[in-house]
Amino acid sequence: MNLIPYLVVAGIICIAGLIGTIMIGINPNDDNYEKKTKKHFTTMSVIYLLTFVPAVILTIVYFIYW
């Protein structure tokens, strides 16, 4: 079974989410955004680390052992 199309779709979704996050960071709609920036940055960093690192590891393991 060829999984490359699924990986491409997942990659496009991840890139779209990253672009959306950056656009929100550049032009926030919240007037108090500057006061909450550190908390937002920390939360987003944790979310990206908890999802990206295991995804990369599992992808590498998949392609090496399967």
Tab-separated table of N, CA, C and O in Angstrom:
chain	number	residue	atom	x	y	z
A	1	MET	N	0.849	-1.183	0.000
A	1	MET	CA	0.000	0.000	0.000
A	1	MET	C	0.889	1.238	0.000
A	1	MET	O	1.776	1.383	0.827
A	2	ASN	N	0.614	2.149	-0.885
A	2	ASN	CA	1.403	3.359	-1.022
A	2	ASN	C	0.836	4.455	-0.115
A	2	ASN	O	-0.308	4.879	-0.271
A	3	LEU	N	1.638	4.911	0.825
A	3	LEU	CA	1.187	5.912	1.796
A	3	LEU	C	1.662	7.318	1.467
A	3	LEU	O	1.357	8.254	2.211
A	4	ILE	N	2.364	7.490	0.389
A	4	ILE	CA	2.898	8.813	0.046
A	4	ILE	C	1.785	9.844	-0.113
A	4	ILE	O	1.935	10.955	0.383
A	5	PRO	N	0.660	9.533	-0.765
A	5	PRO	CA	-0.401	10.549	-0.868
A	5	PRO	C	-0.907	11.004	0.511
A	5	PRO	O	-1.191	12.188	0.715
A	6	TYR	N	-0.996	10.078	1.454
A	6	TYR	CA	-1.443	10.445	2.797
A	6	TYR	C	-0.420	11.343	3.495
A	6	TYR	O	-0.788	12.284	4.197
A	7	LEU	N	0.865	11.053	3.299
A	7	LEU	CA	1.904	11.883	3.883
A	7	LEU	C	1.909	13.284	3.274
A	7	LEU	O	2.115	14.273	3.978
A	8	VAL	N	1.650	13.373	1.979
A	8	VAL	CA	1.593	14.677	1.318
A	8	VAL	C	0.431	15.486	1.866
A	8	VAL	O	0.581	16.676	2.189
A	9	VAL	N	-0.734	14.871	2.004
A	9	VAL	CA	-1.906	15.567	2.545
A	9	VAL	C	-1.642	16.015	3.979
A	9	VAL	O	-1.943	17.156	4.352
A	10	ALA	N	-1.064	15.146	4.788
A	10	ALA	CA	-0.757	15.503	6.176
A	10	ALA	C	0.248	16.651	6.224
A	10	ALA	O	0.121	17.566	7.050
A	11	GLY	N	1.233	16.625	5.342
A	11	GLY	CA	2.218	17.707	5.287
A	11	GLY	C	1.574	19.031	4.900
A	11	GLY	O	1.887	20.076	5.474
A	12	ILE	N	0.662	18.997	3.941
A	12	ILE	CA	-0.031	20.217	3.519
A	12	ILE	C	-0.865	20.775	4.666
A	12	ILE	O	-0.880	21.992	4.903
A	13	ILE	N	-1.551	19.912	5.396
A	13	ILE	CA	-2.347	20.359	6.543
A	13	ILE	C	-1.457	20.988	7.608
A	13	ILE	O	-1.788	22.043	8.166
A	14	CYS	N	-0.311	20.379	7.886
A	14	CYS	CA	0.622	20.920	8.882
A	14	CYS	C	1.162	22.281	8.453
A	14	CYS	O	1.251	23.204	9.259
A	15	ILE	N	1.518	22.402	7.182
A	15	ILE	CA	2.037	23.672	6.685
A	15	ILE	C	0.960	24.751	6.732
A	15	ILE	O	1.235	25.894	7.109
A	16	ALA	N	-0.277	24.397	6.396
A	16	ALA	CA	-1.378	25.359	6.464
A	16	ALA	C	-1.596	25.824	7.906
A	16	ALA	O	-1.823	27.013	8.158
A	17	GLY	N	-1.514	24.900	8.854
A	17	GLY	CA	-1.652	25.271	10.262
A	17	GLY	C	-0.533	26.175	10.725
A	17	GLY	O	-0.758	27.143	11.466
A	18	LEU	N	0.681	25.906	10.274
A	18	LEU	CA	1.820	26.748	10.632
A	18	LEU	C	1.665	28.142	10.044
A	18	LEU	O	1.889	29.141	10.741
A	19	ILE	N	1.243	28.230	8.797
A	19	ILE	CA	1.036	29.534	8.159
A	19	ILE	C	-0.059	30.312	8.889
A	19	ILE	O	0.079	31.511	9.145
A	20	GLY	N	-1.142	29.637	9.241
A	20	GLY	CA	-2.218	30.299	9.988
A	20	GLY	C	-1.741	30.812	11.331
A	20	GLY	O	-2.082	31.937	11.740
A	21	THR	N	-0.943	30.029	12.011
A	21	THR	CA	-0.414	30.444	13.308
A	21	THR	C	0.485	31.662	13.167
A	21	THR	O	0.399	32.609	13.953
A	22	ILE	N	1.335	31.653	12.162
A	22	ILE	CA	2.233	32.792	11.945
A	22	ILE	C	1.442	34.041	11.575
A	22	ILE	O	1.739	35.142	12.064
A	23	MET	N	0.419	33.889	10.737
A	23	MET	CA	-0.397	35.043	10.357
A	23	MET	C	-1.109	35.647	11.554
A	23	MET	O	-1.202	36.870	11.679
A	24	ILE	N	-1.601	34.807	12.449
A	24	ILE	CA	-2.243	35.309	13.666
A	24	ILE	C	-1.224	36.027	14.534
A	24	ILE	O	-1.505	37.071	15.121
A	25	GLY	N	-0.016	35.491	14.604
A	25	GLY	CA	1.034	36.121	15.401
A	25	GLY	C	1.465	37.464	14.847
A	25	GLY	O	1.794	38.382	15.585
A	26	ILE	N	1.466	37.599	13.528
A	26	ILE	CA	1.881	38.853	12.902
A	26	ILE	C	0.793	39.914	13.022
A	26	ILE	O	1.083	41.083	13.281
A	27	ASN	N	-0.451	39.527	12.847
A	27	ASN	CA	-1.553	40.487	12.857
A	27	ASN	C	-2.663	39.996	13.789
A	27	ASN	O	-3.713	39.552	13.342
A	28	PRO	N	-2.448	40.087	15.099
A	28	PRO	CA	-3.453	39.580	16.041
A	28	PRO	C	-4.702	40.465	16.086
A	28	PRO	O	-4.623	41.671	15.903
A	29	ASN	N	-5.846	39.844	16.319
A	29	ASN	CA	-7.103	40.573	16.440
A	29	ASN	C	-7.393	40.985	17.874
A	29	ASN	O	-8.245	41.818	18.122
A	30	ASP	N	-6.692	40.421	18.811
A	30	ASP	CA	-6.900	40.696	20.228
A	30	ASP	C	-6.142	41.953	20.630
A	30	ASP	O	-4.948	42.069	20.418
A	31	ASP	N	-6.846	42.918	21.234
A	31	ASP	CA	-6.202	44.164	21.658
A	31	ASP	C	-5.184	43.942	22.773
A	31	ASP	O	-4.229	44.697	22.907
A	32	ASN	N	-5.394	42.939	23.601
A	32	ASN	CA	-4.484	42.653	24.711
A	32	ASN	C	-3.442	41.607	24.352
A	32	ASN	O	-2.839	41.014	25.236
A	33	TYR	N	-3.224	41.389	23.079
A	33	TYR	CA	-2.322	40.326	22.645
A	33	TYR	C	-0.903	40.524	23.164
A	33	TYR	O	-0.243	39.578	23.557
A	34	GLU	N	-0.451	41.759	23.159
A	34	GLU	CA	0.916	42.034	23.607
A	34	GLU	C	1.129	41.593	25.048
A	34	GLU	O	2.207	41.146	25.413
A	35	LYS	N	0.111	41.697	25.875
A	35	LYS	CA	0.226	41.314	27.284
A	35	LYS	C	0.258	39.797	27.453
A	35	LYS	O	0.840	39.281	28.393
A	36	LYS	N	-0.364	39.084	26.512
A	36	LYS	CA	-0.475	37.634	26.624
A	36	LYS	C	0.480	36.892	25.693
A	36	LYS	O	0.406	35.679	25.568
A	37	THR	N	1.388	37.611	25.057
A	37	THR	CA	2.246	37.009	24.039
A	37	THR	C	3.079	35.865	24.586
A	37	THR	O	3.178	34.809	23.967
A	38	LYS	N	3.677	36.049	25.752
A	38	LYS	CA	4.544	35.001	26.292
A	38	LYS	C	3.761	33.718	26.550
A	38	LYS	O	4.218	32.631	26.218
A	39	LYS	N	2.561	33.845	27.110
A	39	LYS	CA	1.762	32.653	27.376
A	39	LYS	C	1.358	31.972	26.070
A	39	LYS	O	1.417	30.743	25.962
A	40	HIS	N	0.961	32.750	25.082
A	40	HIS	CA	0.592	32.184	23.784
A	40	HIS	C	1.780	31.462	23.147
A	40	HIS	O	1.641	30.354	22.624
A	41	PHE	N	2.943	32.120	23.183
A	41	PHE	CA	4.136	31.533	22.583
A	41	PHE	C	4.508	30.227	23.275
A	41	PHE	O	4.822	29.233	22.615
A	42	THR	N	4.442	30.212	24.598
A	42	THR	CA	4.768	29.003	25.349
A	42	THR	C	3.793	27.880	25.022
A	42	THR	O	4.198	26.735	24.775
A	43	THR	N	2.517	28.196	24.997
A	43	THR	CA	1.493	27.188	24.703
A	43	THR	C	1.674	26.613	23.299
A	43	THR	O	1.649	25.391	23.108
A	44	MET	N	1.875	27.474	22.326
A	44	MET	CA	2.043	27.001	20.949
A	44	MET	C	3.329	26.191	20.801
A	44	MET	O	3.360	25.189	20.082
A	45	SER	N	4.383	26.598	21.484
A	45	SER	CA	5.638	25.844	21.421
A	45	SER	C	5.462	24.441	21.978
A	45	SER	O	5.942	23.464	21.400
A	46	VAL	N	4.764	24.332	23.088
A	46	VAL	CA	4.522	23.020	23.698
A	46	VAL	C	3.678	22.153	22.769
A	46	VAL	O	3.982	20.975	22.558
A	47	ILE	N	2.653	22.733	22.182
A	47	ILE	CA	1.791	21.978	21.269
A	47	ILE	C	2.596	21.475	20.072
A	47	ILE	O	2.498	20.301	19.688
A	48	TYR	N	3.398	22.351	19.474
A	48	TYR	CA	4.203	21.932	18.333
A	48	TYR	C	5.216	20.871	18.720
A	48	TYR	O	5.444	19.919	17.974
A	49	LEU	N	5.851	21.004	19.878
A	49	LEU	CA	6.823	20.001	20.308
A	49	LEU	C	6.158	18.654	20.573
A	49	LEU	O	6.694	17.603	20.214
A	50	LEU	N	4.977	18.682	21.193
A	50	LEU	CA	4.288	17.434	21.518
A	50	LEU	C	3.736	16.725	20.283
A	50	LEU	O	3.477	15.527	20.324
A	51	THR	N	3.544	17.452	19.206
A	51	THR	CA	3.026	16.814	17.998
A	51	THR	C	4.112	16.567	16.953
A	51	THR	O	4.137	15.520	16.321
A	52	PHE	N	5.018	17.514	16.773
A	52	PHE	CA	6.017	17.407	15.707
A	52	PHE	C	7.089	16.365	16.013
A	52	PHE	O	7.418	15.549	15.152
A	53	VAL	N	7.621	16.386	17.214
A	53	VAL	CA	8.706	15.463	17.564
A	53	VAL	C	8.255	14.002	17.445
A	53	VAL	O	8.918	13.209	16.771
A	54	PRO	N	7.126	13.603	18.052
A	54	PRO	CA	6.697	12.206	17.869
A	54	PRO	C	6.367	11.871	16.410
A	54	PRO	O	6.640	10.755	15.961
A	55	ALA	N	5.820	12.827	15.666
A	55	ALA	CA	5.500	12.571	14.262
A	55	ALA	C	6.761	12.282	13.459
A	55	ALA	O	6.790	11.364	12.637
A	56	VAL	N	7.804	13.050	13.700
A	56	VAL	CA	9.063	12.821	12.991
A	56	VAL	C	9.661	11.474	13.387
A	56	VAL	O	10.091	10.696	12.534
A	57	ILE	N	9.665	11.184	14.673
A	57	ILE	CA	10.225	9.918	15.156
A	57	ILE	C	9.452	8.736	14.577
A	57	ILE	O	10.046	7.777	14.076
A	58	LEU	N	8.136	8.801	14.627
A	58	LEU	CA	7.324	7.701	14.098
A	58	LEU	C	7.473	7.548	12.584
A	58	LEU	O	7.467	6.427	12.071
A	59	THR	N	7.624	8.647	11.884
A	59	THR	CA	7.830	8.569	10.439
A	59	THR	C	9.160	7.901	10.124
A	59	THR	O	9.240	7.027	9.241
A	60	ILE	N	10.203	8.280	10.847
A	60	ILE	CA	11.514	7.664	10.645
A	60	ILE	C	11.462	6.168	10.979
A	60	ILE	O	11.946	5.334	10.214
A	61	VAL	N	10.850	5.834	12.100
A	61	VAL	CA	10.732	4.420	12.497
A	61	VAL	C	9.945	3.646	11.446
A	61	VAL	O	10.314	2.531	11.072
A	62	TYR	N	8.866	4.234	10.945
A	62	TYR	CA	8.042	3.570	9.936
A	62	TYR	C	8.868	3.238	8.685
A	62	TYR	O	8.826	2.124	8.169
A	63	PHE	N	9.604	4.229	8.178
A	63	PHE	CA	10.338	4.022	6.942
A	63	PHE	C	11.563	3.131	7.128
A	63	PHE	O	12.029	2.524	6.170
A	64	ILE	N	12.085	3.026	8.336
A	64	ILE	CA	13.249	2.167	8.568
A	64	ILE	C	12.819	0.716	8.781
A	64	ILE	O	13.426	-0.207	8.248
A	65	TYR	N	11.762	0.503	9.541
A	65	TYR	CA	11.379	-0.867	9.943
A	65	TYR	C	10.226	-1.479	9.157
A	65	TYR	O	9.928	-2.644	9.339
A	66	TRP	N	9.561	-0.715	8.308
A	66	TRP	CA	8.480	-1.318	7.529
A	66	TRP	C	8.826	-1.225	6.103
A	66	TRP	O	8.754	-0.775	5.229
